[in-house]
Amino acid sequence: MKQMNKFRKLSVVVLCYKSEEEIIPFVNLIEKILLATKMDYEIVLVANYFINREDRTPAIIKKMAIKNKKLKPVIKLKKGMMGWDAISGLNAATGDAIALIDGDGQMPPEDLTRLFNILFSGEFDFVKTFRIKRFDGYQRILMSSFFNRFFRLLFPNTFFRDINSKPKLFTKDALKKMDLKCGGWFLDGEIMLEVKRLDLSFAEIPTTFREIEWRASFINWKAVLEMIYSLFKYRFIYWFRK
Ligand SMILES: Nc1nc2c(ncn2[C@@H]2O[C@H](COP(=O)(O)OP(=O)(O)OP(=O)(O)O)[C@@H](O)[C@H]2O)c(=O)[nH]1
Ligand SMILES: [Mg+2]
C-alpha cells in the first residue's frame, strides 16, 4: 500500500571525517537509496577538519559537491570531535526527516530505507537502530555493553537498547525541539536524553555493525573515559534541565 506521508524532503547527514576516498562509493550508495524513495532529498557531507592534520576529505567533498547539487558540504575548522561535527551537519539539514550516519562504512546504509519507512508511518518522532550483531571485536562489544549498563544505572527510567547505534532518524520538529550541545563523544547519549526529556515517541530496529577494514579504530580508552566522565556530568545537568 502506498501511503501518503507528511514528509516532502529527506536529509541524510554523513560524518565524513577522515573517510577520504572511501566516502565516494558510500555517498553513491546513499544517493541510490534516496533516489528509490522518489522524494526530494539532500545529502549533507560533514568534512570538518583539524588544522595541521593530514586529511584529504575536505578537498574530496568539495569536488563531489561541485558535480552534484544534491550534495551539501559542511567544511569548517573543527572545534570539537564527533558531536561537534554531527551538530554542524544537523544544523545545515533542511529536510522534513533528517538522518545521521557515520561515513566510515560500518553502518549499512540500507538501514536508512527501513528507518524512513517507519518514520513515514507517522507514528514516531525518532527512530534508530540497535546492533544485534557486531563485527568490530570483543573489546568494543565489551566497552559498549559497559557504557549502556552504566547509562541505565544513572538514568534508570530510560529503556533504550543501544545508545550509540546509528543511523538515527529525526523528524524536523523533533530535532528542532532538542537542545543538543555535546561537541564530544557523548552526543548520542545526549540525543537519547533529549528523546526522554521531551517525551518523544521512538522506535528501535535491529541491525548489524561492520568491522572497519580500511583503517584502525579511532576509539581508544581516552574516548571511553570521556564518555564515562560525560555520563556523570550529564546526570548532573539533567537534574536541572527542564
Ligand atoms: N575519531 C573521530 N571521528 C570523528 C570526529 N569527527 C567526526 N567523526 C566521525 O564520527 C564517526 C564515528 O567515529 P568512529 O571513530 O568511527 O567511532 P566508532 O565507530 O565508535 O569507532 P571506530 O569506527 O572503531 O573508530 C565517524 O564517521 C567519524 O568520521 C573526530 O573528531 N574524531
Ligand atoms: Mg566507526
PDB file of C-alpha atoms and ligand atoms in Angstrom:
ATOM      1  CA  MET A   1       0.000   0.000   0.000  1.00  0.00           C
ATOM      2  CA  LYS A   2       1.425   3.346  -0.954  1.00  0.00           C
ATOM      3  CA  GLN A   3       0.991   5.675   1.932  1.00  0.00           C
ATOM      4  CA  MET A   4       0.686   9.407   1.822  1.00  0.00           C
ATOM      5  CA  ASN A   5       3.025  10.885   4.352  1.00  0.00           C
ATOM      6  CA  LYS A   6       3.670  14.366   5.571  1.00  0.00           C
ATOM      7  CA  PHE A   7       7.352  14.240   4.635  1.00  0.00           C
ATOM      8  CA  ARG A   8       8.406  16.030   1.480  1.00  0.00           C
ATOM      9  CA  LYS A   9      12.164  16.231   1.689  1.00  0.00           C
ATOM     10  CA  LEU A  10      14.726  13.850   3.205  1.00  0.00           C
ATOM     11  CA  SER A  11      18.153  14.818   4.542  1.00  0.00           C
ATOM     12  CA  VAL A  12      20.960  12.413   5.302  1.00  0.00           C
ATOM     13  CA  VAL A  13      23.834  13.852   7.321  1.00  0.00           C
ATOM     14  CA  VAL A  14      27.042  11.877   6.774  1.00  0.00           C
ATOM     15  CA  LEU A  15      30.007  12.234   9.146  1.00  0.00           C
ATOM     16  CA  CYS A  16      32.874  12.111   6.695  1.00  0.00           C
ATOM     17  CA  TYR A  17      35.811  12.951   8.975  1.00  0.00           C
ATOM     18  CA  LYS A  18      38.940  11.175   7.663  1.00  0.00           C
ATOM     19  CA  SER A  19      36.993   8.941   5.308  1.00  0.00           C
ATOM     20  CA  GLU A  20      38.909  10.232   2.284  1.00  0.00           C
ATOM     21  CA  GLU A  21      38.265   8.294  -0.996  1.00  0.00           C
ATOM     22  CA  GLU A  22      36.194   5.678   0.846  1.00  0.00           C
ATOM     23  CA  ILE A  23      33.441   8.270   1.131  1.00  0.00           C
ATOM     24  CA  ILE A  24      32.738   8.298  -2.638  1.00  0.00           C
ATOM     25  CA  PRO A  25      31.127   4.833  -3.021  1.00  0.00           C
ATOM     26  CA  PHE A  26      29.412   5.274   0.348  1.00  0.00           C
ATOM     27  CA  VAL A  27      27.716   8.506  -0.727  1.00  0.00           C
ATOM     28  CA  ASN A  28      26.792   6.949  -4.078  1.00  0.00           C
ATOM     29  CA  LEU A  29      25.024   4.151  -2.245  1.00  0.00           C
ATOM     30  CA  ILE A  30      23.130   6.588  -0.024  1.00  0.00           C
ATOM     31  CA  GLU A  31      22.065   8.563  -3.088  1.00  0.00           C
ATOM     32  CA  LYS A  32      20.759   5.390  -4.736  1.00  0.00           C
ATOM     33  CA  ILE A  33      18.705   4.671  -1.627  1.00  0.00           C
ATOM     34  CA  LEU A  34      17.317   8.206  -1.587  1.00  0.00           C
ATOM     35  CA  LEU A  35      16.504   8.132  -5.319  1.00  0.00           C
ATOM     36  CA  ALA A  36      14.492   4.964  -4.754  1.00  0.00           C
ATOM     37  CA  THR A  37      12.169   6.869  -2.399  1.00  0.00           C
ATOM     38  CA  LYS A  38      11.249   9.179  -5.319  1.00  0.00           C
ATOM     39  CA  MET A  39      11.218  12.045  -2.846  1.00  0.00           C
ATOM     40  CA  ASP A  40      13.193  15.254  -2.754  1.00  0.00           C
ATOM     41  CA  TYR A  41      16.451  14.839  -0.851  1.00  0.00           C
ATOM     42  CA  GLU A  42      19.815  16.281   0.114  1.00  0.00           C
ATOM     43  CA  ILE A  43      22.971  14.656   1.468  1.00  0.00           C
ATOM     44  CA  VAL A  44      24.830  16.823   3.967  1.00  0.00           C
ATOM     45  CA  LEU A  45      28.503  15.891   3.917  1.00  0.00           C
ATOM     46  CA  VAL A  46      30.329  16.947   7.068  1.00  0.00           C
ATOM     47  CA  ALA A  47      34.034  17.217   6.333  1.00  0.00           C
ATOM     48  CA  ASN A  48      35.231  19.448   9.155  1.00  0.00           C
ATOM     49  CA  TYR A  49      38.958  19.349   9.697  1.00  0.00           C
ATOM     50  CA  PHE A  50      41.663  20.000  12.244  1.00  0.00           C
ATOM     51  CA  ILE A  51      44.428  22.320  11.181  1.00  0.00           C
ATOM     52  CA  ASN A  52      47.811  20.630  10.646  1.00  0.00           C
ATOM     53  CA  ARG A  53      46.229  17.192  10.429  1.00  0.00           C
ATOM     54  CA  GLU A  54      46.539  15.351   7.152  1.00  0.00           C
ATOM     55  CA  ASP A  55      43.039  14.713   5.762  1.00  0.00           C
ATOM     56  CA  ARG A  56      42.093  14.710   2.085  1.00  0.00           C
ATOM     57  CA  THR A  57      38.373  14.513   2.916  1.00  0.00           C
ATOM     58  CA  PRO A  58      37.511  18.249   2.671  1.00  0.00           C
ATOM     59  CA  ALA A  59      39.056  18.503  -0.816  1.00  0.00           C
ATOM     60  CA  ILE A  60      37.287  15.329  -1.973  1.00  0.00           C
ATOM     61  CA  ILE A  61      33.918  16.521  -0.642  1.00  0.00           C
ATOM     62  CA  LYS A  62      34.332  19.940  -2.268  1.00  0.00           C
ATOM     63  CA  LYS A  63      34.921  18.286  -5.623  1.00  0.00           C
ATOM     64  CA  MET A  64      31.938  15.955  -5.237  1.00  0.00           C
ATOM     65  CA  ALA A  65      29.633  18.836  -4.303  1.00  0.00           C
ATOM     66  CA  ILE A  66      30.583  20.864  -7.390  1.00  0.00           C
ATOM     67  CA  LYS A  67      29.431  18.000  -9.618  1.00  0.00           C
ATOM     68  CA  ASN A  68      26.239  17.168  -7.733  1.00  0.00           C
ATOM     69  CA  LYS A  69      23.884  19.845  -6.434  1.00  0.00           C
ATOM     70  CA  LYS A  70      22.132  17.392  -4.113  1.00  0.00           C
ATOM     71  CA  LEU A  71      25.276  17.230  -2.005  1.00  0.00           C
ATOM     72  CA  LYS A  72      25.638  19.918   0.627  1.00  0.00           C
ATOM     73  CA  PRO A  73      29.150  20.275   2.017  1.00  0.00           C
ATOM     74  CA  VAL A  74      29.846  21.460   5.573  1.00  0.00           C
ATOM     75  CA  ILE A  75      33.553  22.185   5.816  1.00  0.00           C
ATOM     76  CA  LYS A  76      34.647  24.098   8.910  1.00  0.00           C
ATOM     77  CA  LEU A  77      37.622  24.236  11.163  1.00  0.00           C
ATOM     78  CA  LYS A  78      36.876  21.676  13.850  1.00  0.00           C
ATOM     79  CA  LYS A  79      36.173  22.912  17.377  1.00  0.00           C
ATOM     80  CA  GLY A  80      35.225  19.506  18.746  1.00  0.00           C
ATOM     81  CA  MET A  81      35.019  15.817  17.984  1.00  0.00           C
ATOM     82  CA  MET A  82      32.184  13.654  16.665  1.00  0.00           C
ATOM     83  CA  GLY A  83      29.413  15.594  18.448  1.00  0.00           C
ATOM     84  CA  TRP A  84      30.583  18.906  17.063  1.00  0.00           C
ATOM     85  CA  ASP A  85      30.583  17.538  13.519  1.00  0.00           C
ATOM     86  CA  ALA A  86      27.177  15.936  13.962  1.00  0.00           C
ATOM     87  CA  ILE A  87      25.598  19.145  15.298  1.00  0.00           C
ATOM     88  CA  SER A  88      27.125  21.228  12.498  1.00  0.00           C
ATOM     89  CA  GLY A  89      25.632  18.793   9.955  1.00  0.00           C
ATOM     90  CA  LEU A  90      22.219  18.571  11.638  1.00  0.00           C
ATOM     91  CA  ASN A  91      22.034  22.384  11.737  1.00  0.00           C
ATOM     92  CA  ALA A  92      22.662  22.532   7.992  1.00  0.00           C
ATOM     93  CA  ALA A  93      19.961  19.958   7.148  1.00  0.00           C
ATOM     94  CA  THR A  94      16.685  21.294   5.730  1.00  0.00           C
ATOM     95  CA  GLY A  95      14.645  18.097   5.230  1.00  0.00           C
ATOM     96  CA  ASP A  96      11.395  17.132   6.982  1.00  0.00           C
ATOM     97  CA  ALA A  97      13.104  13.911   8.059  1.00  0.00           C
ATOM     98  CA  ILE A  98      16.772  14.055   8.979  1.00  0.00           C
ATOM     99  CA  ALA A  99      19.071  11.043   9.328  1.00  0.00           C
ATOM    100  CA  LEU A 100      22.512  10.932  10.916  1.00  0.00           C
ATOM    101  CA  ILE A 101      25.029   8.264   9.875  1.00  0.00           C
ATOM    102  CA  ASP A 102      28.788   7.662  10.174  1.00  0.00           C
ATOM    103  CA  GLY A 103      30.701   7.784   6.907  1.00  0.00           C
ATOM    104  CA  ASP A 104      33.213   5.057   7.722  1.00  0.00           C
ATOM    105  CA  GLY A 105      31.141   2.265   6.199  1.00  0.00           C
ATOM    106  CA  GLN A 106      30.415   0.443   9.463  1.00  0.00           C
ATOM    107  CA  MET A 107      26.713   1.118   9.305  1.00  0.00           C
ATOM    108  CA  PRO A 108      24.740  -0.435   6.472  1.00  0.00           C
ATOM    109  CA  PRO A 109      23.092   2.486   4.627  1.00  0.00           C
ATOM    110  CA  GLU A 110      20.261   0.105   3.693  1.00  0.00           C
ATOM    111  CA  ASP A 111      19.013   0.696   7.233  1.00  0.00           C
ATOM    112  CA  LEU A 112      18.021   4.173   6.094  1.00  0.00           C
ATOM    113  CA  THR A 113      15.219   2.749   3.953  1.00  0.00           C
ATOM    114  CA  ARG A 114      13.843   0.751   6.872  1.00  0.00           C
ATOM    115  CA  LEU A 115      14.066   3.744   9.198  1.00  0.00           C
ATOM    116  CA  PHE A 116      12.383   6.076   6.695  1.00  0.00           C
ATOM    117  CA  ASN A 117       9.520   3.624   6.215  1.00  0.00           C
ATOM    118  CA  ILE A 118       8.918   3.510   9.951  1.00  0.00           C
ATOM    119  CA  LEU A 119       9.016   7.289  10.269  1.00  0.00           C
ATOM    120  CA  PHE A 120       6.646   7.655   7.292  1.00  0.00           C
ATOM    121  CA  SER A 121       4.017   5.736   9.245  1.00  0.00           C
ATOM    122  CA  GLY A 122       3.649   8.994  11.174  1.00  0.00           C
ATOM    123  CA  GLU A 123       3.710   7.178  14.480  1.00  0.00           C
ATOM    124  CA  PHE A 124       7.156   8.231  15.676  1.00  0.00           C
ATOM    125  CA  ASP A 125       9.260  11.354  16.228  1.00  0.00           C
ATOM    126  CA  PHE A 126      12.544   9.486  16.321  1.00  0.00           C
ATOM    127  CA  VAL A 127      13.772   6.120  15.050  1.00  0.00           C
ATOM    128  CA  LYS A 128      17.128   4.411  15.450  1.00  0.00           C
ATOM    129  CA  THR A 129      18.842   1.074  15.053  1.00  0.00           C
ATOM    130  CA  PHE A 130      20.274  -1.205  17.702  1.00  0.00           C
ATOM    131  CA  ARG A 131      23.085  -3.618  16.990  1.00  0.00           C
ATOM    132  CA  ILE A 132      22.352  -7.304  17.417  1.00  0.00           C
ATOM    133  CA  LYS A 133      25.463  -8.436  15.561  1.00  0.00           C
ATOM    134  CA  ARG A 134      28.770  -6.640  15.732  1.00  0.00           C
ATOM    135  CA  PHE A 135      31.926  -7.467  13.870  1.00  0.00           C
ATOM    136  CA  ASP A 136      34.163  -4.823  15.385  1.00  0.00           C
ATOM    137  CA  GLY A 137      35.780  -7.029  18.020  1.00  0.00           C
ATOM    138  CA  TYR A 138      35.098  -8.263  21.548  1.00  0.00           C
ATOM    139  CA  GLN A 139      36.792  -5.252  23.135  1.00  0.00           C
ATOM    140  CA  ARG A 140      34.330  -2.831  21.550  1.00  0.00           C
ATOM    141  CA  ILE A 141      31.376  -5.061  22.375  1.00  0.00           C
ATOM    142  CA  LEU A 142      32.532  -5.096  25.984  1.00  0.00           C
ATOM    143  CA  MET A 143      33.013  -1.320  26.135  1.00  0.00           C
ATOM    144  CA  SER A 144      29.635  -0.781  24.584  1.00  0.00           C
ATOM    145  CA  SER A 145      27.869  -3.124  26.984  1.00  0.00           C
ATOM    146  CA  PHE A 146      29.614  -1.442  29.909  1.00  0.00           C
ATOM    147  CA  PHE A 147      28.591   2.003  28.651  1.00  0.00           C
ATOM    148  CA  ASN A 148      24.948   1.021  28.114  1.00  0.00           C
ATOM    149  CA  ARG A 149      24.679  -0.610  31.548  1.00  0.00           C
ATOM    150  CA  PHE A 150      26.214   2.388  33.195  1.00  0.00           C
ATOM    151  CA  PHE A 151      23.860   4.687  31.309  1.00  0.00           C
ATOM    152  CA  ARG A 152      20.858   2.713  32.553  1.00  0.00           C
ATOM    153  CA  LEU A 153      22.221   2.735  36.069  1.00  0.00           C
ATOM    154  CA  LEU A 154      22.469   6.523  36.107  1.00  0.00           C
ATOM    155  CA  PHE A 155      19.260   7.047  34.135  1.00  0.00           C
ATOM    156  CA  PRO A 156      17.164   4.114  35.339  1.00  0.00           C
ATOM    157  CA  ASN A 157      13.957   5.196  33.638  1.00  0.00           C
ATOM    158  CA  THR A 158      15.404   5.080  30.102  1.00  0.00           C
ATOM    159  CA  PHE A 159      14.670   1.979  28.062  1.00  0.00           C
ATOM    160  CA  PHE A 160      16.954   2.402  25.070  1.00  0.00           C
ATOM    161  CA  ARG A 161      18.814  -0.641  23.866  1.00  0.00           C
ATOM    162  CA  ASP A 162      21.962   0.681  22.275  1.00  0.00           C
ATOM    163  CA  ILE A 163      22.666   4.356  22.827  1.00  0.00           C
ATOM    164  CA  ASN A 164      25.457   4.824  20.292  1.00  0.00           C
ATOM    165  CA  SER A 165      23.980   2.981  17.324  1.00  0.00           C
ATOM    166  CA  LYS A 166      23.289   4.907  14.134  1.00  0.00           C
ATOM    167  CA  PRO A 167      21.690   5.694  11.762  1.00  0.00           C
ATOM    168  CA  LYS A 168      19.453   7.840  13.908  1.00  0.00           C
ATOM    169  CA  LEU A 169      16.463   9.471  12.207  1.00  0.00           C
ATOM    170  CA  PHE A 170      14.561  12.517  13.438  1.00  0.00           C
ATOM    171  CA  THR A 171      11.527  14.393  12.272  1.00  0.00           C
ATOM    172  CA  LYS A 172      12.424  18.033  11.664  1.00  0.00           C
ATOM    173  CA  ASP A 173      10.156  19.080  14.541  1.00  0.00           C
ATOM    174  CA  ALA A 174      11.730  16.636  16.996  1.00  0.00           C
ATOM    175  CA  LEU A 175      15.215  17.785  16.080  1.00  0.00           C
ATOM    176  CA  LYS A 176      14.216  21.432  16.431  1.00  0.00           C
ATOM    177  CA  LYS A 177      12.983  20.829  19.958  1.00  0.00           C
ATOM    178  CA  MET A 178      16.206  19.128  21.029  1.00  0.00           C
ATOM    179  CA  ASP A 179      18.814  21.153  22.821  1.00  0.00           C
ATOM    180  CA  LEU A 180      21.987  19.456  21.581  1.00  0.00           C
ATOM    181  CA  LYS A 181      25.248  20.864  22.805  1.00  0.00           C
ATOM    182  CA  CYS A 182      27.699  17.995  23.254  1.00  0.00           C
ATOM    183  CA  GLY A 183      30.695  18.510  20.980  1.00  0.00           C
ATOM    184  CA  GLY A 184      32.413  15.340  22.166  1.00  0.00           C
ATOM    185  CA  TRP A 185      31.725  11.607  22.140  1.00  0.00           C
ATOM    186  CA  PHE A 186      28.604  11.749  24.303  1.00  0.00           C
ATOM    187  CA  LEU A 187      26.356  13.284  21.647  1.00  0.00           C
ATOM    188  CA  ASP A 188      24.445  10.026  21.103  1.00  0.00           C
ATOM    189  CA  GLY A 189      23.807   9.903  24.852  1.00  0.00           C
ATOM    190  CA  GLU A 190      22.582  13.488  24.798  1.00  0.00           C
ATOM    191  CA  ILE A 191      20.233  12.738  21.882  1.00  0.00           C
ATOM    192  CA  MET A 192      18.693   9.869  23.837  1.00  0.00           C
ATOM    193  CA  LEU A 193      18.350  12.000  26.962  1.00  0.00           C
ATOM    194  CA  GLU A 194      16.550  14.615  24.898  1.00  0.00           C
ATOM    195  CA  VAL A 195      14.204  11.964  23.476  1.00  0.00           C
ATOM    196  CA  LYS A 196      13.338  11.105  27.067  1.00  0.00           C
ATOM    197  CA  ARG A 197      13.128  14.695  28.353  1.00  0.00           C
ATOM    198  CA  LEU A 198      10.843  15.766  25.504  1.00  0.00           C
ATOM    199  CA  ASP A 199       8.829  12.562  25.820  1.00  0.00           C
ATOM    200  CA  LEU A 200       9.155  11.841  22.091  1.00  0.00           C
ATOM    201  CA  SER A 201       7.749   8.649  20.643  1.00  0.00           C
ATOM    202  CA  PHE A 202      10.539   6.442  19.370  1.00  0.00           C
ATOM    203  CA  ALA A 203      11.253   3.049  17.845  1.00  0.00           C
ATOM    204  CA  GLU A 204      14.402   0.918  17.585  1.00  0.00           C
ATOM    205  CA  ILE A 205      15.092  -1.629  14.865  1.00  0.00           C
ATOM    206  CA  PRO A 206      17.800  -4.340  14.797  1.00  0.00           C
ATOM    207  CA  THR A 207      20.899  -4.090  12.622  1.00  0.00           C
ATOM    208  CA  THR A 208      24.440  -5.373  12.249  1.00  0.00           C
ATOM    209  CA  PHE A 209      27.609  -3.354  12.657  1.00  0.00           C
ATOM    210  CA  ARG A 210      30.566  -3.970  10.395  1.00  0.00           C
ATOM    211  CA  GLU A 211      34.252  -4.028  11.079  1.00  0.00           C
ATOM    212  CA  ILE A 212      36.300  -1.276   9.509  1.00  0.00           C
ATOM    213  CA  GLU A 213      38.661  -2.844   7.051  1.00  0.00           C
ATOM    214  CA  TRP A 214      40.466   0.171   5.706  1.00  0.00           C
ATOM    215  CA  ARG A 215      41.631   1.893   8.881  1.00  0.00           C
ATOM    216  CA  ALA A 216      42.358   1.183  12.525  1.00  0.00           C
ATOM    217  CA  SER A 217      39.707   2.040  15.097  1.00  0.00           C
ATOM    218  CA  PHE A 218      39.744   5.670  16.251  1.00  0.00           C
ATOM    219  CA  ILE A 219      38.214   4.808  19.590  1.00  0.00           C
ATOM    220  CA  ASN A 220      40.584   4.392  22.467  1.00  0.00           C
ATOM    221  CA  TRP A 221      40.355   4.381  26.217  1.00  0.00           C
ATOM    222  CA  LYS A 222      40.618   8.164  26.219  1.00  0.00           C
ATOM    223  CA  ALA A 223      37.342   8.413  24.318  1.00  0.00           C
ATOM    224  CA  VAL A 224      35.822   5.849  26.670  1.00  0.00           C
ATOM    225  CA  LEU A 225      36.939   7.807  29.726  1.00  0.00           C
ATOM    226  CA  GLU A 226      35.483  10.942  28.186  1.00  0.00           C
ATOM    227  CA  MET A 227      32.169   9.160  27.753  1.00  0.00           C
ATOM    228  CA  ILE A 228      32.143   7.978  31.365  1.00  0.00           C
ATOM    229  CA  TYR A 229      33.011  11.463  32.604  1.00  0.00           C
ATOM    230  CA  SER A 230      30.204  12.844  30.410  1.00  0.00           C
ATOM    231  CA  LEU A 231      27.746  10.339  31.854  1.00  0.00           C
ATOM    232  CA  PHE A 232      28.256  11.803  35.319  1.00  0.00           C
ATOM    233  CA  LYS A 233      28.283  15.356  34.016  1.00  0.00           C
ATOM    234  CA  TYR A 234      25.018  14.826  32.143  1.00  0.00           C
ATOM    235  CA  ARG A 235      23.454  13.076  35.132  1.00  0.00           C
ATOM    236  CA  PHE A 236      24.058  16.297  36.988  1.00  0.00           C
ATOM    237  CA  ILE A 237      22.873  18.542  34.121  1.00  0.00           C
ATOM    238  CA  TYR A 238      19.629  16.592  33.659  1.00  0.00           C
ATOM    239  CA  TRP A 239      18.646  17.020  37.264  1.00  0.00           C
ATOM    240  CA  PHE A 240      18.196  20.670  36.387  1.00  0.00           C
ATOM    241  CA  ARG A 241      17.273  20.579  32.677  1.00  0.00           C
ATOM    242  CA  LYS A 242      13.578  21.199  32.304  1.00  0.00           C
TER     243      LYS A 242
HETATM  244  N1  LIG B   1      37.527   9.821  15.632  1.00  0.00           N
HETATM  245  C1  LIG B   1      36.841  10.897  15.243  1.00  0.00           C
HETATM  246  N2  LIG B   1      35.758  10.705  14.481  1.00  0.00           N
HETATM  247  C2  LIG B   1      35.058  11.794  14.111  1.00  0.00           C
HETATM  248  C3  LIG B   1      35.442  13.096  14.503  1.00  0.00           C
HETATM  249  N3  LIG B   1      34.556  13.965  13.997  1.00  0.00           N
HETATM  250  C4  LIG B   1      33.670  13.243  13.327  1.00  0.00           C
HETATM  251  N4  LIG B   1      33.963  11.924  13.365  1.00  0.00           N
HETATM  252  C5  LIG B   1      33.179  10.869  12.730  1.00  0.00           C
HETATM  253  O1  LIG B   1      32.449  10.216  13.727  1.00  0.00           O
HETATM  254  C6  LIG B   1      32.099   8.928  13.280  1.00  0.00           C
HETATM  255  C7  LIG B   1      32.247   7.966  14.426  1.00  0.00           C
HETATM  256  O2  LIG B   1      33.585   7.878  14.815  1.00  0.00           O
HETATM  257  P1  LIG B   1      34.337   6.496  14.857  1.00  0.00           P
HETATM  258  O3  LIG B   1      35.728   6.783  15.251  1.00  0.00           O
HETATM  259  O4  LIG B   1      34.104   5.710  13.626  1.00  0.00           O
HETATM  260  O5  LIG B   1      33.593   5.784  16.094  1.00  0.00           O
HETATM  261  P2  LIG B   1      33.229   4.266  16.226  1.00  0.00           P
HETATM  262  O6  LIG B   1      32.551   3.763  15.012  1.00  0.00           O
HETATM  263  O7  LIG B   1      32.510   4.152  17.513  1.00  0.00           O
HETATM  264  O8  LIG B   1      34.654   3.590  16.384  1.00  0.00           O
HETATM  265  P3  LIG B   1      35.690   3.038  15.272  1.00  0.00           P
HETATM  266  O9  LIG B   1      34.991   3.011  13.980  1.00  0.00           O
HETATM  267  O10 LIG B   1      36.085   1.735  15.790  1.00  0.00           O
HETATM  268  O11 LIG B   1      36.825   4.027  15.265  1.00  0.00           O
HETATM  269  C8  LIG B   1      32.999   8.616  12.085  1.00  0.00           C
HETATM  270  O12 LIG B   1      32.201   8.568  10.914  1.00  0.00           O
HETATM  271  C9  LIG B   1      33.964   9.770  12.036  1.00  0.00           C
HETATM  272  O13 LIG B   1      34.236  10.077  10.712  1.00  0.00           O
HETATM  273  C10 LIG B   1      36.599  13.270  15.288  1.00  0.00           C
HETATM  274  O14 LIG B   1      36.974  14.388  15.640  1.00  0.00           O
HETATM  275  N5  LIG B   1      37.272  12.147  15.634  1.00  0.00           N
HETATM  276 MG    MG B   2      33.245   3.888  13.206  1.00  0.00          MG
END
